[in-house]
Amino acid sequence: MPPRKLSETPGNVAKPATISEVALLAGVSVGTASKALNGRGSLRAETRQRVLSAAEQLGFQPNRAAVTLNSGRTYTVGMITTDTIGRFSIPLMMGAEDALGAGEMSVFLCDARDDPIREQYYLRTLLSRRVDGIIVTGRRTQARPPIGAALPIPVVYAFISSADPHDCSVVPDEAGGARKAVEHLLATGRRRVAHITGPERHHSAAVRAATAVERLAEAGLDLVGVPMFGEWSEAWGRQAARMLLGANDPFDAVFCGSDQIARGVADALRAAGRRVPDDVALVGFDNWDVMALACQPPLTSVDMELEALGRTAADLLLAAINGEPSPGRHTRPCRLVIRDSTGFSPVRPSSGE
């Protein structure tokens, strides 16, 4: 006999299964069934699973209004961002929604537009809506002041981090990503690596440049010239590449601090008759498909795995909502995506070596 999805009443009129029926099928009390379904209380794993299985077998659907009243939760989460164009916050939100959707939670997205007054307005609005927690994000990875003091709900910082070490922050391992980029260039036989990146005051630019210099030094090599700091733009990439070409300091690879910069570099190299990757290998950072795939040739790039980072932030927030906070700075690894701009085959030692 197939599992029964609905209770039946006289006249064969189906009605939704009740929590009492779930409890009866699972062999537990109504109170225990309620705790298992709402994720509360200290229950044995097998007891909780038995209740969940019974609920699934009966097609039990909890009354959301009743759950909210009984648990004090609204099953909503706020996300406050300063990333106006959504370059970083949208993938983060997609990842967070993937994780939160499994718990049937909704996300309110608030764009503070780098305005502290607007940010505090949204914070007050979210608190008045009794959200269960807040994710704070933005377009820069450097630490920022906490969004508020002694807040009544958990807060997780994603992509950006909080300056308070007691807060929970999830950030990409940019240094690890930069190391992967340089190691890939070394593996393809490049030894004269230049670095073009964004503003020196920008945390990401500084971290990526310092790591490139450090990793090359470990291999007994120097960066070609000094790190070239400028803007996060194709125009700066073109300008910087022309400066490199005019310096008469040979180079066979360029590691760029962003895909936008790398695409500009590719344009300038092509205009100068330098072939990528034959003459110069090229690596970017961000794996922004709009730039990386449109680059000629398609660009090898470091992916910060923003959706995965958003899922991690949401998981940490859910744990904090359930009374299991994880304070401190959490890093997630970056991934190198190899495309035509560096070639695909690493240089291998000949049999005579």
PDB file of C-alpha atoms in Angstrom, residues 17-222:
ATOM      1  CA  ALA A  17      -2.270  15.522   8.041  1.00  0.00           C
ATOM      2  CA  THR A  18      -1.904  16.834  11.596  1.00  0.00           C
ATOM      3  CA  ILE A  19       1.090  16.863  13.880  1.00  0.00           C
ATOM      4  CA  SER A  20      -0.750  14.423  16.139  1.00  0.00           C
ATOM      5  CA  GLU A  21      -0.826  11.914  13.301  1.00  0.00           C
ATOM      6  CA  VAL A  22       2.871  12.473  12.664  1.00  0.00           C
ATOM      7  CA  ALA A  23       3.591  11.853  16.348  1.00  0.00           C
ATOM      8  CA  LEU A  24       1.449   8.709  16.343  1.00  0.00           C
ATOM      9  CA  LEU A  25       3.194   7.266  13.282  1.00  0.00           C
ATOM     10  CA  ALA A  26       6.632   8.096  14.699  1.00  0.00           C
ATOM     11  CA  GLY A  27       5.755   6.673  18.116  1.00  0.00           C
ATOM     12  CA  VAL A  28       6.553   9.885  20.017  1.00  0.00           C
ATOM     13  CA  SER A  29       4.648  12.566  21.890  1.00  0.00           C
ATOM     14  CA  VAL A  30       3.205  15.595  20.105  1.00  0.00           C
ATOM     15  CA  GLY A  31       5.740  17.780  21.952  1.00  0.00           C
ATOM     16  CA  THR A  32       8.649  15.688  20.725  1.00  0.00           C
ATOM     17  CA  ALA A  33       7.292  15.751  17.178  1.00  0.00           C
ATOM     18  CA  SER A  34       7.025  19.539  17.355  1.00  0.00           C
ATOM     19  CA  LYS A  35      10.611  19.892  18.539  1.00  0.00           C
ATOM     20  CA  ALA A  36      11.896  17.617  15.795  1.00  0.00           C
ATOM     21  CA  LEU A  37       9.996  19.437  13.055  1.00  0.00           C
ATOM     22  CA  ASN A  38      11.046  22.887  14.300  1.00  0.00           C
ATOM     23  CA  GLY A  39      14.701  21.958  14.874  1.00  0.00           C
ATOM     24  CA  ARG A  40      14.497  22.671  18.593  1.00  0.00           C
ATOM     25  CA  GLY A  41      15.360  20.730  21.717  1.00  0.00           C
ATOM     26  CA  SER A  42      17.985  18.094  22.441  1.00  0.00           C
ATOM     27  CA  LEU A  43      16.689  15.022  20.655  1.00  0.00           C
ATOM     28  CA  ARG A  44      18.532  11.927  19.564  1.00  0.00           C
ATOM     29  CA  ALA A  45      19.335  11.908  15.875  1.00  0.00           C
ATOM     30  CA  GLU A  46      17.341   8.732  15.290  1.00  0.00           C
ATOM     31  CA  THR A  47      14.280  10.205  17.030  1.00  0.00           C
ATOM     32  CA  ARG A  48      14.445  13.382  14.951  1.00  0.00           C
ATOM     33  CA  GLN A  49      14.871  11.368  11.758  1.00  0.00           C
ATOM     34  CA  ARG A  50      11.943   9.104  12.629  1.00  0.00           C
ATOM     35  CA  VAL A  51       9.678  12.129  13.038  1.00  0.00           C
ATOM     36  CA  LEU A  52      10.892  13.700   9.794  1.00  0.00           C
ATOM     37  CA  SER A  53      10.316  10.431   7.943  1.00  0.00           C
ATOM     38  CA  ALA A  54       6.803  10.169   9.356  1.00  0.00           C
ATOM     39  CA  ALA A  55       6.053  13.755   8.313  1.00  0.00           C
ATOM     40  CA  GLU A  56       7.283  13.027   4.788  1.00  0.00           C
ATOM     41  CA  GLN A  57       5.244   9.829   4.582  1.00  0.00           C
ATOM     42  CA  LEU A  58       2.073  11.659   5.610  1.00  0.00           C
ATOM     43  CA  GLY A  59       2.783  14.717   3.483  1.00  0.00           C
ATOM     44  CA  PHE A  60       2.655  16.881   6.609  1.00  0.00           C
ATOM     45  CA  GLN A  61       2.902  20.630   5.952  1.00  0.00           C
ATOM     46  CA  PRO A  62       3.470  22.802   9.046  1.00  0.00           C
ATOM     47  CA  ASN A  63       1.352  25.888   9.519  1.00  0.00           C
ATOM     48  CA  ARG A  64       3.945  28.634   8.998  1.00  0.00           C
ATOM     49  CA  ALA A  65       2.061  31.185  11.083  1.00  0.00           C
ATOM     50  CA  ALA A  66       1.826  28.754  13.965  1.00  0.00           C
ATOM     51  CA  VAL A  67       5.499  27.828  13.660  1.00  0.00           C
ATOM     52  CA  THR A  68       6.436  31.513  13.751  1.00  0.00           C
ATOM     53  CA  LEU A  69       4.367  32.140  16.860  1.00  0.00           C
ATOM     54  CA  ASN A  70       5.651  29.052  18.654  1.00  0.00           C
ATOM     55  CA  SER A  71       9.314  29.454  17.785  1.00  0.00           C
ATOM     56  CA  GLY A  72       9.601  33.246  17.782  1.00  0.00           C
ATOM     57  CA  ARG A  73      11.183  33.024  14.319  1.00  0.00           C
ATOM     58  CA  THR A  74      10.011  34.687  11.112  1.00  0.00           C
ATOM     59  CA  TYR A  75      12.030  32.505   8.732  1.00  0.00           C
ATOM     60  CA  THR A  76      13.426  35.581   7.024  1.00  0.00           C
ATOM     61  CA  VAL A  77      16.997  36.830   6.720  1.00  0.00           C
ATOM     62  CA  GLY A  78      18.251  40.270   5.725  1.00  0.00           C
ATOM     63  CA  MET A  79      21.195  40.929   3.415  1.00  0.00           C
ATOM     64  CA  ILE A  80      22.739  44.404   3.452  1.00  0.00           C
ATOM     65  CA  THR A  81      25.215  45.216   0.684  1.00  0.00           C
ATOM     66  CA  THR A  82      27.264  48.180  -0.514  1.00  0.00           C
ATOM     67  CA  ASP A  83      27.819  46.541  -3.915  1.00  0.00           C
ATOM     68  CA  THR A  84      25.530  48.732  -6.014  1.00  0.00           C
ATOM     69  CA  ILE A  85      26.084  46.958  -9.334  1.00  0.00           C
ATOM     70  CA  GLY A  86      25.706  43.517  -7.786  1.00  0.00           C
ATOM     71  CA  ARG A  87      28.973  42.141  -9.198  1.00  0.00           C
ATOM     72  CA  PHE A  88      29.752  40.352  -5.929  1.00  0.00           C
ATOM     73  CA  SER A  89      26.506  40.505  -3.934  1.00  0.00           C
ATOM     74  CA  ILE A  90      24.297  38.774  -6.524  1.00  0.00           C
ATOM     75  CA  PRO A  91      26.362  35.530  -6.678  1.00  0.00           C
ATOM     76  CA  LEU A  92      26.638  35.662  -2.885  1.00  0.00           C
ATOM     77  CA  MET A  93      22.873  36.022  -2.547  1.00  0.00           C
ATOM     78  CA  MET A  94      22.281  33.146  -4.971  1.00  0.00           C
ATOM     79  CA  GLY A  95      24.473  30.902  -2.841  1.00  0.00           C
ATOM     80  CA  ALA A  96      22.834  32.083   0.375  1.00  0.00           C
ATOM     81  CA  GLU A  97      19.360  31.480  -1.054  1.00  0.00           C
ATOM     82  CA  ASP A  98      20.373  27.956  -2.050  1.00  0.00           C
ATOM     83  CA  ALA A  99      21.303  27.204   1.553  1.00  0.00           C
ATOM     84  CA  LEU A 100      18.436  29.097   3.173  1.00  0.00           C
ATOM     85  CA  GLY A 101      15.830  27.758   0.768  1.00  0.00           C
ATOM     86  CA  ALA A 102      16.320  24.278   2.177  1.00  0.00           C
ATOM     87  CA  GLY A 103      15.020  25.693   5.450  1.00  0.00           C
ATOM     88  CA  GLU A 104      12.228  27.572   3.650  1.00  0.00           C
ATOM     89  CA  MET A 105      13.707  30.936   4.582  1.00  0.00           C
ATOM     90  CA  SER A 106      13.377  34.136   2.549  1.00  0.00           C
ATOM     91  CA  VAL A 107      16.029  36.806   1.936  1.00  0.00           C
ATOM     92  CA  PHE A 108      15.448  40.583   1.965  1.00  0.00           C
ATOM     93  CA  LEU A 109      18.176  42.320  -0.092  1.00  0.00           C
ATOM     94  CA  CYS A 110      18.977  45.919   0.910  1.00  0.00           C
ATOM     95  CA  ASP A 111      21.387  48.091  -1.109  1.00  0.00           C
ATOM     96  CA  ALA A 112      23.040  50.645   1.192  1.00  0.00           C
ATOM     97  CA  ARG A 113      24.976  52.272  -1.698  1.00  0.00           C
ATOM     98  CA  ASP A 114      28.017  52.986   0.501  1.00  0.00           C
ATOM     99  CA  ASP A 115      25.866  55.381   2.556  1.00  0.00           C
ATOM    100  CA  PRO A 116      26.184  54.873   6.352  1.00  0.00           C
ATOM    101  CA  ILE A 117      22.862  56.617   6.982  1.00  0.00           C
ATOM    102  CA  ARG A 118      21.052  54.400   4.480  1.00  0.00           C
ATOM    103  CA  GLU A 119      22.777  51.348   5.951  1.00  0.00           C
ATOM    104  CA  GLN A 120      21.532  52.149   9.468  1.00  0.00           C
ATOM    105  CA  TYR A 121      18.033  52.788   8.108  1.00  0.00           C
ATOM    106  CA  TYR A 122      17.999  49.311   6.560  1.00  0.00           C
ATOM    107  CA  LEU A 123      19.349  47.791   9.759  1.00  0.00           C
ATOM    108  CA  ARG A 124      16.504  49.337  11.760  1.00  0.00           C
ATOM    109  CA  THR A 125      13.984  48.243   9.122  1.00  0.00           C
ATOM    110  CA  LEU A 126      15.183  44.642   9.177  1.00  0.00           C
ATOM    111  CA  LEU A 127      15.140  44.566  12.972  1.00  0.00           C
ATOM    112  CA  SER A 128      11.584  45.935  12.973  1.00  0.00           C
ATOM    113  CA  ARG A 129      10.600  43.107  10.622  1.00  0.00           C
ATOM    114  CA  ARG A 130      12.034  40.682  13.175  1.00  0.00           C
ATOM    115  CA  VAL A 131      14.357  38.935  10.729  1.00  0.00           C
ATOM    116  CA  ASP A 132      16.160  35.948  12.234  1.00  0.00           C
ATOM    117  CA  GLY A 133      19.613  37.111  11.145  1.00  0.00           C
ATOM    118  CA  ILE A 134      21.549  39.381   8.794  1.00  0.00           C
ATOM    119  CA  ILE A 135      24.290  38.841   6.199  1.00  0.00           C
ATOM    120  CA  VAL A 136      26.442  41.911   5.498  1.00  0.00           C
ATOM    121  CA  THR A 137      28.394  42.054   2.244  1.00  0.00           C
ATOM    122  CA  GLY A 138      29.952  44.541  -0.176  1.00  0.00           C
ATOM    123  CA  ARG A 139      32.353  44.940  -3.065  1.00  0.00           C
ATOM    124  CA  ARG A 140      35.611  45.098  -1.094  1.00  0.00           C
ATOM    125  CA  THR A 141      37.244  42.414   1.025  1.00  0.00           C
ATOM    126  CA  GLN A 142      38.887  44.631   3.628  1.00  0.00           C
ATOM    127  CA  ALA A 143      37.614  44.751   7.197  1.00  0.00           C
ATOM    128  CA  ARG A 144      34.857  47.229   8.042  1.00  0.00           C
ATOM    129  CA  PRO A 145      33.415  48.467  11.350  1.00  0.00           C
ATOM    130  CA  PRO A 146      30.648  46.265  12.770  1.00  0.00           C
ATOM    131  CA  ILE A 147      27.228  47.225  11.460  1.00  0.00           C
ATOM    132  CA  GLY A 148      25.901  47.575  14.998  1.00  0.00           C
ATOM    133  CA  ALA A 149      26.660  46.861  18.642  1.00  0.00           C
ATOM    134  CA  ALA A 150      24.861  44.330  20.850  1.00  0.00           C
ATOM    135  CA  LEU A 151      22.369  43.402  18.146  1.00  0.00           C
ATOM    136  CA  PRO A 152      19.599  40.997  19.214  1.00  0.00           C
ATOM    137  CA  ILE A 153      20.137  38.685  16.225  1.00  0.00           C
ATOM    138  CA  PRO A 154      23.177  36.991  14.657  1.00  0.00           C
ATOM    139  CA  VAL A 155      25.150  38.763  11.921  1.00  0.00           C
ATOM    140  CA  VAL A 156      27.561  37.153   9.446  1.00  0.00           C
ATOM    141  CA  TYR A 157      29.890  39.207   7.219  1.00  0.00           C
ATOM    142  CA  ALA A 158      30.459  37.682   3.781  1.00  0.00           C
ATOM    143  CA  PHE A 159      33.197  38.633   1.274  1.00  0.00           C
ATOM    144  CA  ILE A 160      33.957  41.622   3.463  1.00  0.00           C
ATOM    145  CA  SER A 161      34.956  41.038   7.079  1.00  0.00           C
ATOM    146  CA  SER A 162      34.231  42.737  10.370  1.00  0.00           C
ATOM    147  CA  ALA A 163      36.996  44.594  12.177  1.00  0.00           C
ATOM    148  CA  ASP A 164      35.736  42.974  15.397  1.00  0.00           C
ATOM    149  CA  PRO A 165      37.421  39.541  15.717  1.00  0.00           C
ATOM    150  CA  HIS A 166      34.463  38.316  17.771  1.00  0.00           C
ATOM    151  CA  ASP A 167      32.149  38.711  14.771  1.00  0.00           C
ATOM    152  CA  CYS A 168      31.685  35.926  12.227  1.00  0.00           C
ATOM    153  CA  SER A 169      33.220  36.711   8.816  1.00  0.00           C
ATOM    154  CA  VAL A 170      33.594  34.555   5.686  1.00  0.00           C
ATOM    155  CA  VAL A 171      36.130  35.738   3.098  1.00  0.00           C
ATOM    156  CA  PRO A 172      37.851  34.317   0.014  1.00  0.00           C
ATOM    157  CA  ASP A 173      41.467  33.234   0.406  1.00  0.00           C
ATOM    158  CA  GLU A 174      42.812  35.841  -1.996  1.00  0.00           C
ATOM    159  CA  ALA A 175      46.423  35.130  -1.081  1.00  0.00           C
ATOM    160  CA  GLY A 176      45.879  31.450  -1.824  1.00  0.00           C
ATOM    161  CA  GLY A 177      44.282  32.360  -5.145  1.00  0.00           C
ATOM    162  CA  ALA A 178      47.215  34.578  -6.109  1.00  0.00           C
ATOM    163  CA  ARG A 179      49.648  31.782  -5.221  1.00  0.00           C
ATOM    164  CA  LYS A 180      47.752  29.407  -7.511  1.00  0.00           C
ATOM    165  CA  ALA A 181      47.969  31.931 -10.341  1.00  0.00           C
ATOM    166  CA  VAL A 182      51.744  32.384 -10.012  1.00  0.00           C
ATOM    167  CA  GLU A 183      52.353  28.652  -9.524  1.00  0.00           C
ATOM    168  CA  HIS A 184      50.413  27.952 -12.722  1.00  0.00           C
ATOM    169  CA  LEU A 185      52.561  30.431 -14.651  1.00  0.00           C
ATOM    170  CA  LEU A 186      55.710  28.816 -13.257  1.00  0.00           C
ATOM    171  CA  ALA A 187      54.371  25.366 -14.192  1.00  0.00           C
ATOM    172  CA  THR A 188      53.936  26.507 -17.798  1.00  0.00           C
ATOM    173  CA  GLY A 189      57.595  27.532 -17.911  1.00  0.00           C
ATOM    174  CA  ARG A 190      57.258  31.297 -17.391  1.00  0.00           C
ATOM    175  CA  ARG A 191      60.058  33.006 -15.484  1.00  0.00           C
ATOM    176  CA  ARG A 192      59.645  36.712 -16.250  1.00  0.00           C
ATOM    177  CA  VAL A 193      56.338  37.609 -14.592  1.00  0.00           C
ATOM    178  CA  ALA A 194      54.929  41.135 -14.340  1.00  0.00           C
ATOM    179  CA  HIS A 195      52.002  42.186 -12.180  1.00  0.00           C
ATOM    180  CA  ILE A 196      49.350  44.799 -13.036  1.00  0.00           C
ATOM    181  CA  THR A 197      46.615  45.483 -10.505  1.00  0.00           C
ATOM    182  CA  GLY A 198      44.180  47.987  -8.993  1.00  0.00           C
ATOM    183  CA  PRO A 199      44.595  50.875  -6.507  1.00  0.00           C
ATOM    184  CA  GLU A 200      47.361  50.376  -3.952  1.00  0.00           C
ATOM    185  CA  ARG A 201      45.000  51.485  -1.163  1.00  0.00           C
ATOM    186  CA  HIS A 202      42.661  48.614  -2.029  1.00  0.00           C
ATOM    187  CA  HIS A 203      43.070  45.589   0.250  1.00  0.00           C
ATOM    188  CA  SER A 204      42.648  43.040  -2.553  1.00  0.00           C
ATOM    189  CA  ALA A 205      45.223  44.740  -4.779  1.00  0.00           C
ATOM    190  CA  ALA A 206      47.766  44.863  -1.946  1.00  0.00           C
ATOM    191  CA  VAL A 207      47.247  41.211  -0.934  1.00  0.00           C
ATOM    192  CA  ARG A 208      47.445  39.864  -4.501  1.00  0.00           C
ATOM    193  CA  ALA A 209      50.577  41.906  -5.298  1.00  0.00           C
ATOM    194  CA  ALA A 210      52.391  40.962  -2.093  1.00  0.00           C
ATOM    195  CA  THR A 211      51.608  37.281  -2.607  1.00  0.00           C
ATOM    196  CA  ALA A 212      52.864  37.348  -6.206  1.00  0.00           C
ATOM    197  CA  VAL A 213      56.179  38.856  -5.100  1.00  0.00           C
ATOM    198  CA  GLU A 214      56.474  36.350  -2.244  1.00  0.00           C
ATOM    199  CA  ARG A 215      55.727  33.269  -4.354  1.00  0.00           C
ATOM    200  CA  LEU A 216      58.199  34.295  -7.063  1.00  0.00           C
ATOM    201  CA  ALA A 217      60.859  34.879  -4.400  1.00  0.00           C
ATOM    202  CA  GLU A 218      60.276  31.333  -3.128  1.00  0.00           C
ATOM    203  CA  ALA A 219      61.114  30.149  -6.651  1.00  0.00           C
ATOM    204  CA  GLY A 220      64.277  32.301  -6.692  1.00  0.00           C
ATOM    205  CA  LEU A 221      62.766  34.821  -9.088  1.00  0.00           C
ATOM    206  CA  ASP A 222      62.019  38.540  -9.038  1.00  0.00           C
TER     207      ASP A 222
END
